[in-house]
Short mmCIF file of C-alpha atoms in Angstrom, two decimals:
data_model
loop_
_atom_site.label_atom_id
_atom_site.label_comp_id
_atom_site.label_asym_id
_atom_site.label_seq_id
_atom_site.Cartn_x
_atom_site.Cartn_y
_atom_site.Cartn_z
CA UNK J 54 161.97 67.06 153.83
CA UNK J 55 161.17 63.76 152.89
CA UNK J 56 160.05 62.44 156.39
CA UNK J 57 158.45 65.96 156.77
CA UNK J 58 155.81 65.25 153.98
CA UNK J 59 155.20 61.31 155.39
CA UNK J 60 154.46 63.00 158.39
CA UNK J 61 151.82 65.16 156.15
CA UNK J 62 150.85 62.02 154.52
CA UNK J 63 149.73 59.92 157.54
CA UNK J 64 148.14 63.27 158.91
CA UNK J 65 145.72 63.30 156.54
CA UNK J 66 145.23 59.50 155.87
CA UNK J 67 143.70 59.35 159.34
CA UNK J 68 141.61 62.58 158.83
CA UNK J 69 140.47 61.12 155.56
CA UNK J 70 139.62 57.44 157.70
CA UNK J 71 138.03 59.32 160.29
CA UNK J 72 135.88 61.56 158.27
CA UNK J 73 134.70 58.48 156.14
CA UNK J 74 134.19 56.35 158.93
CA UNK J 75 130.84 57.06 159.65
CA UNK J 76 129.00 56.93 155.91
CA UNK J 77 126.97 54.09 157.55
CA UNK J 78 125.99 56.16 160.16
CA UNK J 79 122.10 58.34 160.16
CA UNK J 80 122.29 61.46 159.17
CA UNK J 81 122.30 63.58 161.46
CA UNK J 82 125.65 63.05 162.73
CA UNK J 83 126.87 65.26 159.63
CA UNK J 84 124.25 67.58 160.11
CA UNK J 85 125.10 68.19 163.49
CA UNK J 86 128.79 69.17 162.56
CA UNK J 87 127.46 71.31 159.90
CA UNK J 88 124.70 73.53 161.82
CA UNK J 89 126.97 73.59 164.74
CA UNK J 90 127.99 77.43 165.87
CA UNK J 91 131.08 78.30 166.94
CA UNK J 92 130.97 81.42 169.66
CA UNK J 93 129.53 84.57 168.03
CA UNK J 94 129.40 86.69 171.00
CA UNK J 95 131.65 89.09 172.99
CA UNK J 96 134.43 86.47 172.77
CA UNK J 97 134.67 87.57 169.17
CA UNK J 98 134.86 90.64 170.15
CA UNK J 99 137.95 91.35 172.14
CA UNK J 100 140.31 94.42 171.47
CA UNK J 101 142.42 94.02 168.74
CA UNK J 102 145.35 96.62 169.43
CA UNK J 103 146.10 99.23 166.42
CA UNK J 104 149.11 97.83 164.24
CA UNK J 105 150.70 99.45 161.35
CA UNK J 106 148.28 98.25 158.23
CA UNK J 107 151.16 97.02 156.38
CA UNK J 108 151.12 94.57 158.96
CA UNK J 109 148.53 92.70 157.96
CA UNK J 110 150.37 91.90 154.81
CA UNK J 111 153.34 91.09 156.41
CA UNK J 112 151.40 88.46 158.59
CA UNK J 113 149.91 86.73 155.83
CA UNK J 114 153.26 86.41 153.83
CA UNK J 115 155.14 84.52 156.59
CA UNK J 116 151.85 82.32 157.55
CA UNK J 117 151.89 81.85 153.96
CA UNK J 118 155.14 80.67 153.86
CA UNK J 119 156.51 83.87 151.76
CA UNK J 120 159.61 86.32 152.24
CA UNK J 121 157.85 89.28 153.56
CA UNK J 122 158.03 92.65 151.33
CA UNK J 123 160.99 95.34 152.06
CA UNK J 124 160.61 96.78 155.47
CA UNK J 125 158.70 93.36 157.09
CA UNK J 126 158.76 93.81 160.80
CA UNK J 127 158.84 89.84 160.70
CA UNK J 128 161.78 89.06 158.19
CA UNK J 129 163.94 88.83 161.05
CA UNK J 130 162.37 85.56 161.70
CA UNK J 131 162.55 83.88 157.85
CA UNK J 132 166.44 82.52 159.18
CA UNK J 133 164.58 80.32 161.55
CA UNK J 134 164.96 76.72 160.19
CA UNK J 135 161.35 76.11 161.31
CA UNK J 136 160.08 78.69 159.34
CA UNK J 137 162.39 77.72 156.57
CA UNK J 138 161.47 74.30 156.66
CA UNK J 139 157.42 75.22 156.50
CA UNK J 140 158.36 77.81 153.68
CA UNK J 141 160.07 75.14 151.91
CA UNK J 142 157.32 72.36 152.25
CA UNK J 143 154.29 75.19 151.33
CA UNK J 144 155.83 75.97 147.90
CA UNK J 145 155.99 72.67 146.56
CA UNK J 146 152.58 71.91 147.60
CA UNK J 147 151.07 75.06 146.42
CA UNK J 148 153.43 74.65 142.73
CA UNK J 149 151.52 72.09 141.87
CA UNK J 150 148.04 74.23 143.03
CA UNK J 151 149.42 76.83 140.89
CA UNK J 152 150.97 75.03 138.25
CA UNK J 153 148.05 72.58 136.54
CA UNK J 154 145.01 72.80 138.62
CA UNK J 155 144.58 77.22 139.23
CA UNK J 156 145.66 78.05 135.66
CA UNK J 157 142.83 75.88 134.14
CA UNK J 158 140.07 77.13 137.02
CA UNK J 159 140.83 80.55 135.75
CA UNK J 160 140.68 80.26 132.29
CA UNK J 161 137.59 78.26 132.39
CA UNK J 162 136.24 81.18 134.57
CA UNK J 163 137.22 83.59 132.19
CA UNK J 164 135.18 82.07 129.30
CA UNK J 165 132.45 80.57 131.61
CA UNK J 166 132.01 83.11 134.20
CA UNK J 167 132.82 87.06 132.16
CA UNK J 168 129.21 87.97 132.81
CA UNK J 169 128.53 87.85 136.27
CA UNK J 170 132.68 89.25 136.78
CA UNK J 171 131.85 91.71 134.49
CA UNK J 172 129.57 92.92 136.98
CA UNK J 173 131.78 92.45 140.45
CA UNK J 174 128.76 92.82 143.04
CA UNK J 175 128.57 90.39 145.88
CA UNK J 176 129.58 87.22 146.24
CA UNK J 177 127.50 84.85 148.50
CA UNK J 178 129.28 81.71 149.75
CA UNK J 179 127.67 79.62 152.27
CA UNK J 180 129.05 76.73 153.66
CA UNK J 181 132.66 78.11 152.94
CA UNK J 182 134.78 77.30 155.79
CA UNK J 183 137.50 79.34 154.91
CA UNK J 184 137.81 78.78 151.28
CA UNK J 185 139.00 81.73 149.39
CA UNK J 186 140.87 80.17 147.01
CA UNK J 187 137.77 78.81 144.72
CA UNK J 188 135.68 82.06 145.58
CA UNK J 189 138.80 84.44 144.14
CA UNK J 190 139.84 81.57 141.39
CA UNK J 191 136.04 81.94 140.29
CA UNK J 192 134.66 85.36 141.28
CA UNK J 193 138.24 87.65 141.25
CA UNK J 194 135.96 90.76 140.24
CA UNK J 195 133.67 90.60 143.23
CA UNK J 196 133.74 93.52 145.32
CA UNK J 197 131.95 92.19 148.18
CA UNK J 198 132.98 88.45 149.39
CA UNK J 199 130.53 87.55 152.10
CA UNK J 200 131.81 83.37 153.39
CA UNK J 201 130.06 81.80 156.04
CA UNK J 202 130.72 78.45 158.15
CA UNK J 203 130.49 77.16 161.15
CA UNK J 204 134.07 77.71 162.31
CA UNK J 205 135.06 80.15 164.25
CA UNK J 206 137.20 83.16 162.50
CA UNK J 207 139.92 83.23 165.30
CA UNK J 208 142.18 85.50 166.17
CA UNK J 209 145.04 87.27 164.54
CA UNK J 210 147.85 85.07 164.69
CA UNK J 211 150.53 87.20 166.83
CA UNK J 212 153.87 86.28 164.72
CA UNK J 213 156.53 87.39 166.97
CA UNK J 214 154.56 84.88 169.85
CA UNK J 215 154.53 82.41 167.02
CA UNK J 216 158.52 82.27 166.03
CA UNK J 217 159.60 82.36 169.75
CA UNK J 218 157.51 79.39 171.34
CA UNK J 219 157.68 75.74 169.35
CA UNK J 220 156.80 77.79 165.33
CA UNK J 221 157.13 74.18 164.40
CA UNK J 222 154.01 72.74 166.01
CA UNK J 223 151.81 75.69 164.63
CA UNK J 224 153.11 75.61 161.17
CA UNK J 225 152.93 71.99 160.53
CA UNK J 226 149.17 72.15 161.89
CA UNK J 227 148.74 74.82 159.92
CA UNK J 228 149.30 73.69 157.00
CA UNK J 229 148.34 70.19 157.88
CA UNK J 230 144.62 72.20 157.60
CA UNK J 231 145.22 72.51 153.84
CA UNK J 232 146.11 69.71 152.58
CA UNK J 233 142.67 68.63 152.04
CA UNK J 234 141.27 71.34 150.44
CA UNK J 235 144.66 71.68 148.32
CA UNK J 236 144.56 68.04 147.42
CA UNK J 237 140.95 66.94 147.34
CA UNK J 238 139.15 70.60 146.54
CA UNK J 239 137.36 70.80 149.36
CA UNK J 240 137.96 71.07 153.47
CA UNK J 241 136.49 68.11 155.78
CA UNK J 242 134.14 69.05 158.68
CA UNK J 243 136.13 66.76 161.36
CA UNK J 244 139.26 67.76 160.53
CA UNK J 245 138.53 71.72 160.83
CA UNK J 246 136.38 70.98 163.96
CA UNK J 247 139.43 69.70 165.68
CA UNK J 248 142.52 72.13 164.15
CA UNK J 249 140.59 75.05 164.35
CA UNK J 250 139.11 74.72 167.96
CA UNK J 251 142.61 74.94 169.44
CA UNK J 252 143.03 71.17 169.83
CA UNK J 253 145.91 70.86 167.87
CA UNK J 254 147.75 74.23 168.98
CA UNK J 255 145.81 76.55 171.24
CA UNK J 256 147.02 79.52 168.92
CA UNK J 257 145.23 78.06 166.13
CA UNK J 258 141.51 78.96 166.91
CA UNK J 259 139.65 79.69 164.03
CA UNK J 260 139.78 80.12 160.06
CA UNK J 261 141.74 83.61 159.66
CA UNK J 262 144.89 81.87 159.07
CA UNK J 263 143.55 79.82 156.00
CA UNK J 264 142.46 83.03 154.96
CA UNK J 265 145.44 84.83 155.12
CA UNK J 266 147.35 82.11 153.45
CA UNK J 267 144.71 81.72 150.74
CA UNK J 268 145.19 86.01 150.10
CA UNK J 269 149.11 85.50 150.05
CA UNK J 270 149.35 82.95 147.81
CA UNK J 271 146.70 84.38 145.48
CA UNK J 272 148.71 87.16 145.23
CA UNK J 273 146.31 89.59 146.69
CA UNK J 274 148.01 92.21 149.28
CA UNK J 275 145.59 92.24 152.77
CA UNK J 276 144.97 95.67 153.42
CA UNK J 277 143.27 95.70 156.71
CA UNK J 278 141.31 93.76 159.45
CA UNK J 279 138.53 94.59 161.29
CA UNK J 280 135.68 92.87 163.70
CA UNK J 281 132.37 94.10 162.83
CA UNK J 282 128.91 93.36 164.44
CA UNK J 283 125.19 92.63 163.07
CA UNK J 284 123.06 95.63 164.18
CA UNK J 285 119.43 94.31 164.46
CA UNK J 286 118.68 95.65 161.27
CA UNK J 287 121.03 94.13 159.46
CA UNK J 288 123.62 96.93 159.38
CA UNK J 289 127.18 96.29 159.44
CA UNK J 290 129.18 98.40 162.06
CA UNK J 291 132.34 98.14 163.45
CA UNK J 292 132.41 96.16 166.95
CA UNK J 293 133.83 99.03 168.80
CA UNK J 294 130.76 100.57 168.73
CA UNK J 295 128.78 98.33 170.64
CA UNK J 296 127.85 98.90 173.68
CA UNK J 297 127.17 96.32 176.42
CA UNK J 298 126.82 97.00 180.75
CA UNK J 299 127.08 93.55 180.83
CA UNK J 300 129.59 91.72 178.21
CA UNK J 301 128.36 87.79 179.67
CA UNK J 302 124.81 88.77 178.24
CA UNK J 303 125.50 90.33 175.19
CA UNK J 304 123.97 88.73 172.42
CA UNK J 305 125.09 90.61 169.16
CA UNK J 306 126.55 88.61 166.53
CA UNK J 307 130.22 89.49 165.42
CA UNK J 308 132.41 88.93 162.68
CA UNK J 309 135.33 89.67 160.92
CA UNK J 310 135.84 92.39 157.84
CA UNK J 311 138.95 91.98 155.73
CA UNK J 312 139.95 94.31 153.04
CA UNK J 313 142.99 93.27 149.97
CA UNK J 314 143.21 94.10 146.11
CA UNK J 315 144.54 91.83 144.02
CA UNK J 316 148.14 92.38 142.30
CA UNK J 317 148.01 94.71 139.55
CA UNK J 318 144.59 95.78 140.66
CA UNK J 319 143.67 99.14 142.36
CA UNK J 320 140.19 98.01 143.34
CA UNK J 321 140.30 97.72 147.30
CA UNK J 322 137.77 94.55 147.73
CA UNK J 323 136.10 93.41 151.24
CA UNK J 324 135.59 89.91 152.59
CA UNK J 325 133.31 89.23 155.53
CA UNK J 326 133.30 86.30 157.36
CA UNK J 327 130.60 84.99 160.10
CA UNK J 328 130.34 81.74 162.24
CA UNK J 329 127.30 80.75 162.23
CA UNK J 330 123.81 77.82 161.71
CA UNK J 331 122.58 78.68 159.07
CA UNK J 332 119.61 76.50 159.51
CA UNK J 333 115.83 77.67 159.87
CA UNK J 334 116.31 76.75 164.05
CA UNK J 335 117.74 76.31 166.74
CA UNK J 336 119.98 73.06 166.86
CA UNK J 337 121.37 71.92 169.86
CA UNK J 338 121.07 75.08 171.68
CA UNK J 339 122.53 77.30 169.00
CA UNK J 340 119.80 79.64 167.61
CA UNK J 341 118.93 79.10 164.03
CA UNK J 342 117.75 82.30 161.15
CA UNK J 343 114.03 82.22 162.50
CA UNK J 344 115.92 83.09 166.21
CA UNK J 345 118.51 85.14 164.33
CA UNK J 346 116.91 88.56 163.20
CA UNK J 347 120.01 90.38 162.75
CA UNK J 348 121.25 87.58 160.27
CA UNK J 349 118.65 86.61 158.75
CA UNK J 350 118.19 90.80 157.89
CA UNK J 351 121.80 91.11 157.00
CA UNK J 352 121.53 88.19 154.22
CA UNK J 353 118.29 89.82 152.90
CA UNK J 354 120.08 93.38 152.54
CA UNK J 355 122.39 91.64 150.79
CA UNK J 356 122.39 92.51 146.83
CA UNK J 357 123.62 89.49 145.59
CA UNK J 358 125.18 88.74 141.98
CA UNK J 359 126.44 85.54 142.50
CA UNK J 360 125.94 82.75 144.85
CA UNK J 361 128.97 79.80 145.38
CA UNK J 362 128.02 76.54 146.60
CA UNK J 363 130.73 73.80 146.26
CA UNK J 364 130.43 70.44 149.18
CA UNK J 365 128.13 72.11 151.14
CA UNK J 366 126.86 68.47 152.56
CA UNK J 367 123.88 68.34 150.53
CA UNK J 368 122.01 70.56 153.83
CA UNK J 369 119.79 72.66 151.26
CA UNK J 370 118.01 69.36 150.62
CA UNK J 371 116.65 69.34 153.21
CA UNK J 372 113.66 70.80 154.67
CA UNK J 373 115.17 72.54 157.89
CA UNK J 374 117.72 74.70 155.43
CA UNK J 375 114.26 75.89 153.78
CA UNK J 376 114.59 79.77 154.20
CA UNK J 377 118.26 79.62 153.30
CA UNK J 378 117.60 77.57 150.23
CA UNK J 379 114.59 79.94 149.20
CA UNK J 380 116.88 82.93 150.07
CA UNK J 381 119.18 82.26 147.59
CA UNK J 382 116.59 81.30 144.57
CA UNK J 383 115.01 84.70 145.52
CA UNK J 384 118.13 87.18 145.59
CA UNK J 385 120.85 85.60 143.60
CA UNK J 386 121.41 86.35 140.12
CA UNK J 387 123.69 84.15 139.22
CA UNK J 388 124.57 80.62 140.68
CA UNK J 389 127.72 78.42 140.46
CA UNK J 390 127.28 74.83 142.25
CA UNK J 391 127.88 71.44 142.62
CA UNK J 392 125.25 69.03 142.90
CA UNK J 393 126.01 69.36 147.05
CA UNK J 394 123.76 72.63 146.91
CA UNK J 395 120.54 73.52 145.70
CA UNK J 396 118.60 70.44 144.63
CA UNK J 397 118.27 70.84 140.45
CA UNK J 398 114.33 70.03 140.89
CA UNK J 399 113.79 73.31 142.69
CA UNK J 400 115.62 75.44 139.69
CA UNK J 401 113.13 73.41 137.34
CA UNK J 402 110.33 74.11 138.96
CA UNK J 403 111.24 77.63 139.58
CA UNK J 404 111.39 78.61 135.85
CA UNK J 405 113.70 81.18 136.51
CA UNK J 406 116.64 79.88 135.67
CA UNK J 407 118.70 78.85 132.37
CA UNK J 408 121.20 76.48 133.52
CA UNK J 409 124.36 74.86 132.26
CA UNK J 410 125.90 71.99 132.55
CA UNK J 411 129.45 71.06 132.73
CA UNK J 412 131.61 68.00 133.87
CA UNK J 413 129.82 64.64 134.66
CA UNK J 414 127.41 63.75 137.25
CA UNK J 415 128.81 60.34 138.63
CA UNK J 416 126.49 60.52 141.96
CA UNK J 417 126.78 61.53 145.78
CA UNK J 418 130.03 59.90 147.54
CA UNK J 419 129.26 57.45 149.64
CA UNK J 420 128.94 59.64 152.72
CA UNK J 421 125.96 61.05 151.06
CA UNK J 422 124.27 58.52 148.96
CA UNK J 423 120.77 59.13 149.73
CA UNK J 424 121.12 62.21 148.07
CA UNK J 425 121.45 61.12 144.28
CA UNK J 426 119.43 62.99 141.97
CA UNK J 427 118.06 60.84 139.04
CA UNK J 428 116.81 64.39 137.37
CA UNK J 429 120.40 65.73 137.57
CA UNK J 430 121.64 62.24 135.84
CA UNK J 431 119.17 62.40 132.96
CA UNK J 432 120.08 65.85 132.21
CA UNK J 433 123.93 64.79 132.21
CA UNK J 434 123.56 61.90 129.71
CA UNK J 435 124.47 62.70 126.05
CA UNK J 436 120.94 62.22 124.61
CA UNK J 437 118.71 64.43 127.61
CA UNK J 438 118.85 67.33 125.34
CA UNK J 439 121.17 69.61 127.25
CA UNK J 440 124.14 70.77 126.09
CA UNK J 441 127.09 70.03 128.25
CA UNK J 442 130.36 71.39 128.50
CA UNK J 443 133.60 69.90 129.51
CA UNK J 444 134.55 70.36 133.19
CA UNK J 445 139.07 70.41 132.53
CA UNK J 446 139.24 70.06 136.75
CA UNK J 447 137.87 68.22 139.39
CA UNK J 448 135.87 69.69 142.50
CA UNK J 449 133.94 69.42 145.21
CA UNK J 450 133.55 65.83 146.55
CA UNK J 451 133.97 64.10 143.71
CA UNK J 452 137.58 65.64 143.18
CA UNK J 453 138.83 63.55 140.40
CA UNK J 454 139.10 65.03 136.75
CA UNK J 455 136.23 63.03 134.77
CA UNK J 456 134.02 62.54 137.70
CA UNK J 457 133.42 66.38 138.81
CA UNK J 458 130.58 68.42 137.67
CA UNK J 459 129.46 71.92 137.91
CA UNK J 460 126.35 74.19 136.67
CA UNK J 461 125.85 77.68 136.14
CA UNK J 462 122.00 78.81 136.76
CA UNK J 463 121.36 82.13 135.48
CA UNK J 464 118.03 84.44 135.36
CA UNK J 465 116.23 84.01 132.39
CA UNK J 466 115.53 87.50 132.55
CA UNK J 467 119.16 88.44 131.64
CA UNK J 468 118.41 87.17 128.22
CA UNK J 469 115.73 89.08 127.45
#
C-alpha cells in the first residue's frame, strides 16, 4: 500500500512539474489546450448496446472503488486483488475528501447558497472537465447540470473487459486522474489531455469515468446513460435519431445525457456533458460558437439559475471568449466564481449585480500573472467598504485555506 501511494505521489509530482513548466511561456500555449475540441462527431456517436439500467449503477460503484449493491452483475470481480487493492487506496483518499474538506463545502453552501437551491433550475458550468463533485457539493438541488470542456466524454467503461485484461493499469490511471482535483481542487489541462486521450490506457478515452466516480462517491445512484445530439435549433434529441447517408460527413454535435438522484432523494436529476471550444472562432481548425449554430442556440435556450466558474484559465478575459462571457451576464441569475472567470470590472459596470465576497484575493498563480485584478484586490481589503465573509476551504488555483476566494453575484432585481 505504501509503495502503491509513492507510486501516486511521483505521478503527480511530474504532472504538477510539467503543467507549471511553461508559466514563462506566451499565452497562447494555455489557450490552445483550453479551446482545443475533442471529436464531436459520429465517433461520439456509436451504438451503445441496451443494458439492464441498474447497470449503470453497478458500473460506477466498482470504478468508484465501492462493493456493488445486492444483485451486482460485477461483484464477482471485487475478490480480485487488483480491484481490492484500488478499492483500498480510493477510500483513504476520498476519507479525507469526505471527512474535513466536503462537510465544510456543504454547510457553507447551505447558508451561502439556499436561494438559488431553493430554486433547483439549471446549472451552467463551463470549463468543467469532469468536475461533479464541486457542481453537486454546491448546487445538489439543480435539476439540470449542463458541464462543458474540452475533453472528450468517452465511452462506457465495459467492466467485465476491464477485470479480465491488466484492471491494474486502468485503475491506477484512473485514479491517478483524481488526485489533482482531490488534492489541489481543481483538474490540470496536461494531465487530462494525456489520461483521457487513451495515452495512458486505450480504455480510458474520455471524462465519463470521473463522472461516474464523482456520482458514486457522492452518494448519488446513476440511473441511466444516454448520447444525445444538438438539433440545429438547439433541441436536444437522442442520437439514435439522427440520420446520416454518409456518417464521415456528418457534422452534428453529440453528447452525453446522464440521469441519478441523490440518496434519500426521489428527484431524478439530468447531467449533460459536451466537448467542445467554447470560444467566439474557430481555433486551429476546430469551429468556434460564431461556426457553431446548434451550440451556440442550445446555450441560449438554456434557462439558467446559476452559473459555476471555478479555474477556468482566466479565458473570459479575454476578448475571443466575448459571446460566452456576455452569454452568461445576460442569462444567468445567479453566479458562483473564482477570480479565474468573469473579470469583476464587467459585473461593475454591468450594474446588475450585488456581489459578495468571501475568502481572500492573494492574486493569479504564477501561470497566470498577467491576469491580476487590482479592482478585485481593493474590494478584498478590510477598509474597501465591502463586506467579506470567511471562505473555511480552499479552491480553485489558489487551493490553500487562507489564500482561496470566492463571490456570489446575484441580480439586483431579486431584491426588489
Amino acid at each position: 500500500m505504501q509503495k502503491l501511494y509513492v507510486y501516486f505521489s511521483l505521478i503527480i509530482t511530474l504532472i504538477f512539474l510539467g503543467s507549471c513548466g511553461g508559466s514563462k511561456n506566451n499565452n497562447n500555449q494555455e489557450d490552445s489546450t483550453q479551446t482545443a475540441q475533442a471529436n464531436t462527431s459520429n465517433n461520439n456517436k456509436s451504438k451503445q448496446p441496451k443494458v439492464d439500467p441498474r447497470t449503470y449503477n453497478d458500473l460506477a460503484r466498482y470504478i468508484a472503488g465501492l462493493k456493488g449493491e445486492p444483485g451486482s452483475k460485477y461483484a464477482q470481480y471485487e475478490s480480485d486483488k487488483a480491484w481490492q487493492t484500488y478499492a483500498q487506496y480510493t477510500n483513504a483518499l476520498w476519507k479525507k475528501i469526505a471527512d474535513e474538506k466536503l462537510p465544510l463545502m456543504i454547510d457553507w453552501q447551505k447558508q451561502e447558497l439556499r436561494k438559488p437551491n431553493k430554486k433547483g433550475g439549471t446549472l451552467f458550468y463551463p470549463f468543467s472537465g469532469p468536475d461533479f463533485l464541486h457542481a453537486s457539493a454546491f448546487f445538489p438541488k439543480a435539476e439540470q447540470t449542463v458541464m462543458m470542456g474540452l475533453e472528450p466524454i468517452g465511452s462506457l467503461p465495459n467492466v467485465d473487459e476491464i477485470a479480465k485484461n491488466k484492471p491494474q493499469n486502468y485503475l491506477n490511471n484512473l485514479i491517478a486522474s483524481l488526485n489533482s482535483v482531490l488534492n489541489f481542487s481543481f483538474f490540470k489541462t496536461k494531465e487530462m489531455q494525456y489520461t483521457f486521450s487513451g495515452h495512458a490506457d486505450k480504455r480510458l478515452n474520455g471524462t465519463l469515468p470521473v463522472i461516474l466516480f464523482f456520482m458514486a462517491r457522492t452518494n448519488h445512484k446513476v440511473l441511466g446513460y444516454e448520447k444525445v445530439a444538438l438539433t440545429k435549433n438547439g433541441s436536444v434529441v437522442s442520437a439514435s435519431e439522427i440520420k446520416v447517408s454518409n456518417p464521415d460527413q456528418d457534422t452534428t454535435y453529440y453528447g452525453t445525457k446522464l440521469m441519478y438522484q441523490a440518496k434519500g432523494d426521489d428527484t431524478k436529476r439530468e447531467l449533460y456533458y459536451f466537448s467542445t471550444n467554447l470560444a467566439d472562432r474557430e481555433y486551429d481548425g476546430m469551429p468556434g460558437l460564431l461556426q457553431r449554430e446548434d451550440l451556440l442556440n442550445y446555450i441560449n435556450n438554456l434557462s439558467i439559475n446559476a452559473t459555476f466558474l471555478k479555474s477556468a484559465s482566466y479565458l473570459l478575459y479575454k476578448p475571443y471568449f466575448s459571446i460566452l462571457r456576455r452569454t452568461i451576464l445576460k442569462k444567468t441569475t445567479y453566479l458562483l466564481q473564482d477570480d479565474s472567470g468573469i473579470p469583476s470590472k464587467y459585473l461593475i459596470e454591468d450594474n446588475k449585480w450585488r456581489i459578495t465576497f468571501y475568502g481572500t484575493y492573494a492574486g493569479p498563480i504564477a501561470l497566470f500573472a498577467n491576469y491580476f485584478q487590482p479592482e478585485l484586490k481593493s474590494a478584498f481589503e478590510p477598509l474597501s467598504g465591502e463586506k467579506v465573509k470567511p471562505l473555511p476551504f480552499g479552491i480553485g488555483y489558489q487551493f490553500k485555506e487562507g489564500t482561496s476566494n470566492l463571490m456570489l453575484a446575484r441580480e439586483k432585481s431579486l431584491f426588489e
